Short mmCIF file of C-alpha atoms in Angstrom, two decimals:
data_model
loop_
_atom_site.label_atom_id
_atom_site.label_comp_id
_atom_site.label_asym_id
_atom_site.label_seq_id
_atom_site.Cartn_x
_atom_site.Cartn_y
_atom_site.Cartn_z
CA MET A 923 0.00 0.00 0.00
CA LEU A 924 2.88 2.38 0.70
CA LYS A 925 4.35 1.58 -2.70
CA LEU A 926 1.01 2.51 -4.33
CA ALA A 927 0.80 5.67 -2.24
CA TYR A 928 4.29 6.85 -3.19
CA ALA A 929 3.46 6.16 -6.83
CA GLN A 930 0.57 8.66 -6.56
CA GLU A 931 2.94 11.56 -5.89
CA THR A 932 2.44 13.28 -9.23
CA ALA A 933 -1.33 12.76 -9.27
CA TYR A 934 -1.69 13.87 -5.63
CA LEU A 935 0.27 17.05 -6.31
CA ALA A 936 -1.86 17.82 -9.37
CA THR A 937 -5.04 17.46 -7.32
CA LEU A 938 -3.67 19.59 -4.50
CA GLU A 939 -2.31 22.32 -6.76
CA ALA A 940 -5.70 22.75 -8.42
CA LEU A 941 -7.37 23.09 -5.01
CA VAL A 942 -4.81 25.59 -3.73
CA ARG A 943 -5.00 27.80 -6.82
CA PHE A 944 -8.70 28.30 -6.12
CA GLU A 945 -8.44 30.89 -3.35
CA THR A 946 -11.25 30.40 -0.84
CA PRO A 947 -11.41 32.85 2.07
CA THR A 948 -14.36 31.93 4.27
CA GLU A 949 -16.23 35.20 3.77
CA ASP A 950 -16.01 35.19 -0.06
CA LYS A 951 -18.97 33.08 -1.19
CA LEU A 952 -18.31 33.63 -4.90
CA ALA A 953 -14.73 32.37 -4.60
CA CYS A 954 -15.77 29.44 -2.41
CA ASP A 955 -18.52 28.37 -4.77
CA ALA A 956 -16.06 28.36 -7.68
CA LEU A 957 -14.02 25.71 -5.88
CA ALA A 958 -17.19 23.82 -4.97
CA ASP A 959 -18.00 23.67 -8.69
CA HIS A 960 -14.54 22.27 -9.45
CA MET A 961 -14.66 19.68 -6.68
CA ALA A 962 -18.17 18.53 -7.56
CA GLU A 963 -17.01 17.73 -11.10
CA LEU A 964 -13.79 16.12 -9.88
CA LEU A 965 -15.52 13.87 -7.35
CA ALA A 966 -18.25 12.86 -9.77
CA SER A 967 -15.63 11.87 -12.36
CA ASP A 968 -14.01 9.64 -9.71
CA GLY A 969 -17.27 7.81 -9.04
CA TRP A 970 -18.51 9.66 -5.99
CA ASP A 971 -22.24 10.36 -5.67
CA VAL A 972 -22.21 14.11 -5.01
CA SER A 973 -24.88 16.25 -3.32
CA ARG A 974 -24.63 20.01 -2.88
CA HIS A 975 -26.01 21.90 0.11
CA SER A 976 -26.63 25.54 -0.79
CA ARG A 977 -25.77 28.24 1.73
CA SER A 978 -26.75 31.87 1.34
CA ALA A 979 -24.20 33.33 3.76
CA ALA A 980 -21.30 30.95 3.10
CA GLY A 981 -19.91 28.78 0.36
CA ASP A 982 -21.95 25.75 -0.65
CA ILE A 983 -21.20 22.46 1.11
CA LEU A 984 -20.43 19.23 -0.75
CA GLU A 985 -21.48 15.78 0.44
CA ALA A 986 -20.02 12.90 -1.55
CA ARG A 987 -20.66 9.20 -1.03
CA ILE A 988 -19.09 5.92 -2.09
CA ALA A 989 -20.84 2.68 -1.24
CA GLY A 990 -18.87 0.01 0.54
CA GLY A 991 -19.41 -3.36 2.13
CA ALA A 992 -21.00 -4.27 5.43
CA GLY A 993 -18.20 -2.73 7.51
CA PRO A 994 -18.37 0.44 9.61
CA LYS A 995 -19.78 3.54 7.98
CA THR A 996 -17.18 6.31 7.95
CA LEU A 997 -17.65 10.07 7.75
CA LEU A 998 -14.60 11.94 6.42
CA LEU A 999 -14.65 15.55 7.63
CA THR A 1000 -12.92 18.27 5.62
CA HIS A 1001 -13.30 21.97 4.86
CA TYR A 1002 -12.16 24.01 1.88
CA ASP A 1003 -12.26 27.53 3.30
CA THR A 1004 -9.00 29.17 4.34
CA VAL A 1005 -7.89 32.23 6.32
CA TRP A 1006 -6.17 33.75 3.27
CA PRO A 1007 -7.79 36.60 1.27
CA VAL A 1008 -8.01 36.49 -2.51
CA GLY A 1009 -4.70 37.65 -3.94
CA THR A 1010 -2.54 35.85 -1.38
CA GLU A 1011 -1.52 33.20 -3.92
CA GLN A 1012 0.32 35.87 -5.91
CA ARG A 1013 2.56 36.59 -2.90
CA MET A 1014 2.98 33.12 -1.37
CA SER A 1015 2.30 31.05 -4.43
CA TRP A 1016 2.21 27.31 -4.85
CA ARG A 1017 5.74 25.94 -5.01
CA ARG A 1018 7.68 22.81 -4.24
CA ASP A 1019 11.09 22.63 -2.61
CA GLY A 1020 12.16 19.00 -2.42
CA ASN A 1021 9.91 17.27 0.10
CA LEU A 1022 8.13 20.50 1.08
CA VAL A 1023 5.12 21.94 -0.77
CA TYR A 1024 4.08 25.51 0.00
CA GLY A 1025 0.95 27.55 -0.65
CA PRO A 1026 -2.06 29.07 1.11
CA GLY A 1027 -4.30 26.30 2.40
CA THR A 1028 -1.92 23.46 1.58
CA CYS A 1029 -2.06 21.91 5.03
CA ASP A 1030 -5.15 23.67 6.41
CA MET A 1031 -6.70 21.83 4.87
CA LYS A 1032 -6.77 21.27 1.14
CA GLY A 1033 -4.10 18.62 1.59
CA GLY A 1034 -6.68 16.67 3.58
CA ILE A 1035 -9.26 16.89 0.81
CA ALA A 1036 -6.68 15.59 -1.66
CA ALA A 1037 -5.84 12.80 0.80
CA ALA A 1038 -9.45 11.64 0.86
CA ILE A 1039 -9.65 11.59 -2.93
CA HIS A 1040 -6.41 9.65 -3.31
CA ALA A 1041 -7.08 7.21 -0.47
CA LEU A 1042 -10.09 5.94 -2.41
CA LYS A 1043 -8.00 5.85 -5.59
CA LEU A 1044 -5.49 3.67 -3.73
CA LEU A 1045 -8.19 1.20 -2.81
CA GLN A 1046 -9.40 1.11 -6.40
CA GLN A 1047 -5.86 0.48 -7.64
CA ALA A 1048 -5.54 -2.34 -5.11
CA GLY A 1049 -8.70 -3.89 -6.56
CA MET A 1050 -10.94 -3.23 -3.61
CA GLY A 1051 -13.38 -0.72 -2.22
CA PRO A 1052 -14.00 0.56 1.29
CA ALA A 1053 -15.10 -1.98 3.88
CA GLY A 1054 -18.15 0.15 4.65
CA ASP A 1055 -19.96 3.15 3.19
CA VAL A 1056 -17.89 6.34 3.07
CA THR A 1057 -19.20 9.90 3.12
CA LEU A 1058 -16.89 12.81 2.39
CA LEU A 1059 -18.20 16.12 3.75
CA ILE A 1060 -16.47 19.27 2.50
CA THR A 1061 -17.65 22.35 4.39
CA SER A 1062 -17.01 26.03 3.76
CA ASP A 1063 -16.95 27.88 7.08
CA GLU A 1064 -14.80 25.92 9.54
CA GLU A 1065 -12.35 28.78 9.96
CA SER A 1066 -15.11 31.10 11.22
CA GLY A 1067 -16.76 28.64 13.61
CA SER A 1068 -18.85 26.33 11.37
CA HIS A 1069 -22.03 28.27 12.11
CA HIS A 1070 -23.52 27.35 8.72
CA SER A 1071 -22.39 23.71 8.74
CA ARG A 1072 -22.52 22.43 12.33
CA GLU A 1073 -26.10 21.15 12.13
CA LEU A 1074 -25.33 19.20 8.96
CA ILE A 1075 -22.08 17.84 10.41
CA GLU A 1076 -23.83 16.50 13.51
CA SER A 1077 -26.77 15.12 11.55
CA LEU A 1078 -24.54 13.22 9.13
CA ALA A 1079 -22.28 11.98 11.93
CA ARG A 1080 -25.23 10.30 13.64
CA ALA A 1081 -25.79 8.25 10.47
CA HIS A 1082 -22.22 6.86 10.64
CA ASP A 1083 -20.22 4.65 12.96
CA ARG A 1084 -17.08 6.74 13.16
CA VAL A 1085 -15.53 10.02 12.03
CA LEU A 1086 -12.09 10.58 10.54
CA VAL A 1087 -11.08 14.24 10.46
CA LEU A 1088 -8.67 15.13 7.69
CA GLU A 1089 -7.18 18.21 9.30
CA THR A 1090 -3.41 18.44 9.18
CA SER A 1091 -1.15 16.78 11.72
CA ARG A 1092 0.48 18.53 14.62
CA ASP A 1093 3.60 20.27 13.30
CA ASP A 1094 5.75 17.28 14.24
CA GLY A 1095 3.45 14.85 12.41
CA ALA A 1096 1.50 13.55 15.41
CA ILE A 1097 -2.11 12.48 14.96
CA LYS A 1098 -4.58 14.49 17.02
CA ILE A 1099 -6.31 12.31 19.61
CA GLY A 1100 -7.69 15.24 21.59
CA ARG A 1101 -8.49 18.89 21.13
CA LYS A 1102 -9.38 21.68 23.47
CA GLY A 1103 -12.82 23.20 23.39
CA VAL A 1104 -12.88 26.80 22.21
CA GLY A 1105 -14.83 29.71 23.64
CA ALA A 1106 -15.05 33.29 22.42
CA TYR A 1107 -16.59 36.15 24.37
CA ARG A 1108 -17.28 39.82 23.70
CA VAL A 1109 -17.61 41.86 26.89
CA THR A 1110 -18.92 45.44 26.70
CA PHE A 1111 -18.49 48.01 29.47
CA ARG A 1112 -20.70 51.11 29.58
CA GLY A 1113 -19.84 53.82 32.04
CA ARG A 1114 -20.31 57.58 32.27
CA SER A 1115 -18.34 60.27 30.46
CA ALA A 1116 -16.94 63.38 32.09
CA HIS A 1117 -14.24 65.99 31.50
CA SER A 1118 -10.97 64.38 32.48
CA GLY A 1119 -9.50 67.68 33.73
CA ASN A 1120 -12.41 69.55 35.30
CA ASN A 1121 -14.55 66.84 36.93
CA PRO A 1122 -13.19 63.31 36.36
CA GLU A 1123 -14.86 62.12 39.57
CA GLN A 1124 -18.24 62.53 37.90
CA GLY A 1125 -17.28 59.98 35.29
CA ALA A 1126 -17.37 56.20 35.52
CA SER A 1127 -14.51 54.85 33.43
CA ALA A 1128 -15.35 51.91 31.22
CA LEU A 1129 -11.64 51.50 30.52
CA ARG A 1130 -10.74 51.24 34.19
CA GLU A 1131 -13.38 48.56 34.61
CA LEU A 1132 -12.00 46.73 31.58
CA ALA A 1133 -8.58 46.75 33.26
CA HIS A 1134 -10.04 45.20 36.42
CA PHE A 1135 -11.85 42.62 34.28
CA LEU A 1136 -8.69 41.67 32.42
CA LEU A 1137 -6.97 40.64 35.65
CA PHE A 1138 -10.11 38.86 36.87
CA ALA A 1139 -10.61 36.93 33.62
CA GLU A 1140 -7.03 35.78 33.12
CA GLU A 1141 -6.87 34.54 36.72
CA LEU A 1142 -9.58 32.04 35.72
CA ALA A 1143 -6.92 30.08 33.81
CA ASN A 1144 -5.86 26.80 35.39
CA GLN A 1145 -2.43 25.53 34.41
CA GLU A 1146 -2.96 22.10 35.94
CA ALA A 1147 -6.20 21.60 34.00
CA GLN A 1148 -4.58 23.21 30.90
CA THR A 1149 -7.35 25.80 30.80
CA THR A 1150 -6.33 29.08 29.18
CA VAL A 1151 -8.21 32.37 29.37
CA ASN A 1152 -6.74 35.30 27.46
CA LEU A 1153 -8.06 38.78 26.82
CA THR A 1154 -6.75 39.21 23.29
CA VAL A 1155 -8.48 42.34 21.92
CA ALA A 1156 -9.50 45.53 23.74
CA SER A 1157 -10.67 49.00 22.77
CA GLY A 1158 -12.34 51.98 24.40
CA GLY A 1159 -12.62 55.69 24.84
CA THR A 1160 -12.95 58.46 22.28
CA VAL A 1161 -10.63 61.39 22.92
CA VAL A 1162 -7.85 62.03 25.41
CA ASN A 1163 -9.67 64.54 27.62
CA VAL A 1164 -12.88 62.54 28.19
CA ILE A 1165 -13.38 59.75 30.73
CA ALA A 1166 -14.11 56.65 28.65
CA GLU A 1167 -17.83 55.97 28.46
CA GLU A 1168 -17.55 52.65 26.62
CA ALA A 1169 -15.00 49.88 26.15
CA GLN A 1170 -14.96 46.37 24.71
CA ALA A 1171 -12.88 43.27 25.31
CA ARG A 1172 -12.59 39.96 23.48
CA LEU A 1173 -11.74 36.76 25.32
CA ASP A 1174 -10.30 33.50 23.99
CA VAL A 1175 -10.98 30.46 26.22
CA ARG A 1176 -9.55 26.94 25.69
CA VAL A 1177 -10.48 23.92 27.83
CA LEU A 1178 -9.75 20.19 27.83
CA ARG A 1179 -12.86 19.28 29.82
CA ALA A 1180 -16.48 20.39 29.55
CA GLY A 1181 -16.55 20.99 33.29
CA GLU A 1182 -13.85 23.62 32.98
CA ALA A 1183 -15.86 25.40 30.30
CA GLU A 1184 -18.85 25.54 32.64
CA ARG A 1185 -16.71 26.92 35.48
CA VAL A 1186 -15.15 29.66 33.37
CA ASP A 1187 -18.44 30.58 31.70
CA ALA A 1188 -20.25 30.96 35.03
CA ALA A 1189 -17.48 33.17 36.42
CA ILE A 1190 -17.43 35.46 33.39
CA ARG A 1191 -21.21 35.87 33.37
CA THR A 1192 -21.41 36.66 37.10
CA TYR A 1193 -18.60 39.22 37.11
CA ARG A 1194 -19.45 42.15 39.38
CA PRO A 1195 -17.94 45.50 38.32
CA ARG A 1196 -15.72 47.33 40.81
CA ASP A 1197 -17.57 50.53 39.93
CA SER A 1198 -21.30 49.89 40.28
CA ARG A 1199 -22.00 52.74 37.83
CA VAL A 1200 -20.49 50.69 35.01
CA GLN A 1201 -22.76 48.19 33.26
CA VAL A 1202 -21.25 44.98 31.91
CA ASN A 1203 -22.74 42.92 29.09
CA VAL A 1204 -21.38 39.48 28.15
CA GLU A 1205 -21.97 37.86 24.76
CA GLY A 1206 -20.66 34.58 23.32
CA GLY A 1207 -19.59 31.38 24.99
CA LEU A 1208 -18.17 27.97 24.11
CA ASN A 1209 -18.50 27.49 20.34
CA ARG A 1210 -16.65 24.16 20.12
CA PRO A 1211 -16.85 21.54 22.87
CA PRO A 1212 -13.61 19.75 23.70
CA LEU A 1213 -12.68 16.57 21.90
CA GLU A 1214 -12.23 14.60 25.10
CA PRO A 1215 -10.85 11.09 25.66
CA THR A 1216 -13.66 8.56 25.25
CA ALA A 1217 -13.71 4.79 24.94
CA GLY A 1218 -14.77 5.11 21.29
CA ASN A 1219 -12.03 7.59 20.48
CA ALA A 1220 -9.43 5.40 22.20
CA GLN A 1221 -10.55 2.35 20.24
CA LEU A 1222 -10.31 4.25 16.95
CA TRP A 1223 -6.81 5.44 17.83
CA SER A 1224 -5.84 1.86 18.73
CA GLU A 1225 -7.07 0.71 15.32
CA ALA A 1226 -5.02 3.42 13.62
CA GLN A 1227 -1.94 2.25 15.51
CA GLU A 1228 -2.53 -1.28 14.25
CA ARG A 1229 -2.76 -0.04 10.68
CA LEU A 1230 0.41 2.02 11.15
CA LEU A 1231 2.24 -1.04 12.44
CA GLU A 1232 1.13 -3.05 9.42
CA LEU A 1233 2.44 -0.27 7.17
CA GLY A 1234 5.76 -0.18 9.00
CA LEU A 1235 5.08 3.34 10.30
CA SER A 1236 4.91 4.91 13.73
CA LEU A 1237 3.16 8.13 14.78
CA GLU A 1238 2.47 9.68 18.15
CA GLY A 1239 -0.92 10.83 19.38
CA ALA A 1240 -1.22 14.38 20.66
CA ILE A 1241 -3.70 16.70 22.35
CA VAL A 1242 -3.71 20.18 20.81
CA GLY A 1243 -5.14 23.56 21.67
CA GLY A 1244 -6.96 24.32 18.43
CA GLY A 1245 -10.46 23.06 17.68
CA SER A 1246 -11.95 21.42 14.58
CA ASP A 1247 -15.29 20.05 13.42
CA GLY A 1248 -14.25 16.78 15.04
CA ASN A 1249 -14.97 18.44 18.39
CA PHE A 1250 -18.66 18.43 17.46
CA THR A 1251 -18.80 14.78 16.43
CA SER A 1252 -16.91 13.53 19.46
CA ALA A 1253 -19.15 15.53 21.79
CA ILE A 1254 -22.27 13.77 20.46
CA GLY A 1255 -20.72 10.36 21.02
CA LEU A 1256 -19.19 9.38 17.65
CA PRO A 1257 -15.71 7.80 17.78
CA THR A 1258 -13.51 10.50 16.26
CA LEU A 1259 -9.87 10.65 15.22
CA ASP A 1260 -8.26 13.85 13.93
CA GLY A 1261 -5.12 14.97 12.11
CA LEU A 1262 -5.32 12.29 9.41
CA GLY A 1263 -4.98 14.58 6.39
CA SER A 1264 -1.65 16.05 5.40
CA SER A 1265 1.52 16.06 7.44
CA GLY A 1266 2.56 19.67 7.55
CA ALA A 1267 3.24 22.78 9.56
CA ALA A 1268 2.73 26.54 9.86
CA SER A 1269 -1.04 26.64 9.33
CA HIS A 1270 -2.24 30.26 9.01
CA ALA A 1271 1.38 31.41 8.52
CA ARG A 1272 3.22 32.68 5.45
CA ASN A 1273 5.33 29.53 5.28
CA GLU A 1274 2.38 27.11 5.44
CA HIS A 1275 3.45 23.80 3.90
CA ILE A 1276 3.10 20.04 3.81
CA ARG A 1277 5.78 17.36 3.91
CA LEU A 1278 5.07 15.30 0.82
CA GLN A 1279 6.44 11.87 1.74
CA GLU A 1280 4.72 11.82 5.15
CA THR A 1281 1.51 13.05 3.55
CA LEU A 1282 1.52 10.20 1.04
CA GLU A 1283 2.07 7.81 3.95
CA ARG A 1284 -1.03 9.31 5.55
CA VAL A 1285 -2.95 8.61 2.35
CA ALA A 1286 -1.93 4.96 2.73
CA LEU A 1287 -2.99 5.01 6.41
CA LEU A 1288 -6.37 6.46 5.51
CA ALA A 1289 -6.90 3.83 2.83
CA SER A 1290 -6.06 1.09 5.30
CA LEU A 1291 -8.49 2.52 7.87
CA LEU A 1292 -11.22 2.45 5.23
CA ASN A 1293 -10.34 -1.16 4.39
CA PRO A 1294 -7.90 -2.99 6.70
CA GLN A 1295 -7.30 -5.63 4.01
CA ALA A 1296 -5.40 -2.97 2.06
CA THR A 1297 -2.32 -3.48 4.22
CA SER A 1298 -0.66 -6.46 2.54
CA ASN A 1299 2.47 -8.40 3.47
CA GLU A 1300 4.26 -6.48 0.75
CA ALA A 1301 3.35 -3.22 2.48
CA LYS A 1302 4.54 -4.58 5.83
CA SER A 1303 7.97 -5.37 4.50
CA PHE A 1304 8.21 -2.38 2.15
CA GLU A 1305 10.82 0.15 3.20
CA GLY A 1306 12.93 2.80 1.53
CA ASP A 1307 11.34 3.10 -1.91
CA ALA A 1308 10.02 6.60 -1.37
CA PRO A 1309 10.39 8.85 -4.43
CA GLU A 1310 13.82 10.46 -4.66
CA ALA A 1311 12.36 13.99 -4.61
CA SER A 1312 10.44 13.15 -1.45
CA LYS A 1313 13.62 12.01 0.29
CA GLY A 1314 15.09 15.48 -0.09
#
């Protein structure tokens, strides 16, 4: 299976390059739909049964299916939106440097979409199909919170036995067996203006209250529980000689356990201002539950380790701070494993890239998860025939 995966290098790169050259910032529906058009045609030509879910405020979502045997039904989760605005590709364009492939969205997460396509091609080349039905869901708003896709994600997940998330690996290649839940809050402070020179005592400073709140909020962090609470954006006031009447703060909260999210949320919502003349309004909350350790998740990770062993590979499992759509599926009880797409690094950074050889090995792993019979004795003993360019 590894030999077949390495042989797909040229085809995999062609698929990925086409996806990357379609620039798809989350908020640009026209640009996103152009890629949806391309992918719908590509998947249909490969034998997928493609459905399109229209969205008025986001790019359309693609749902593609391939029938399998009587084995477990698998949902492959991907997204095609990126954080990069249209025009980025001109400045950080698609390029290859030995084993590294650069470009906006390569690892987050168009490399994962290409992995799904080529994992099924691998099975076809090996003369077999998936052990059970496979659904590939390609959403368009993951980077902004999946507000237009979460309901569909959870609904489809309930019709499957397990979920494989084709987000990129941790930077060192580790598969993601856990993710923190993510919360975002907007806190508004409304006080009373006054002349800062003549009668400042008649004012109630929204900015001073924000400063008190910053210290309060960040003290809610718990290092032992790996809970982080950070006030990351703040603004307030109008001109230098007026006591600030209004201020705003944005909070980023990350938790490993749902109980920690409840603790932090309750504390933020019951905050009492030091100055009773200042009103405090809290909006937001936890928008992605944590992907916590569960028996189902552990069993799926154990299965992946078996497949890796059969392929002669070894990867670590890691818990990471960022969230994904896999957080939703795990929280509703579906066995979920993440980080199975590309192997890469520097997501959301100018040097975003994938490592080609490791990514092709992940394609082989994905194929073997979809049909364990794909790992043959030849694959077990195969070693060292990676393409020369990939070895660089």
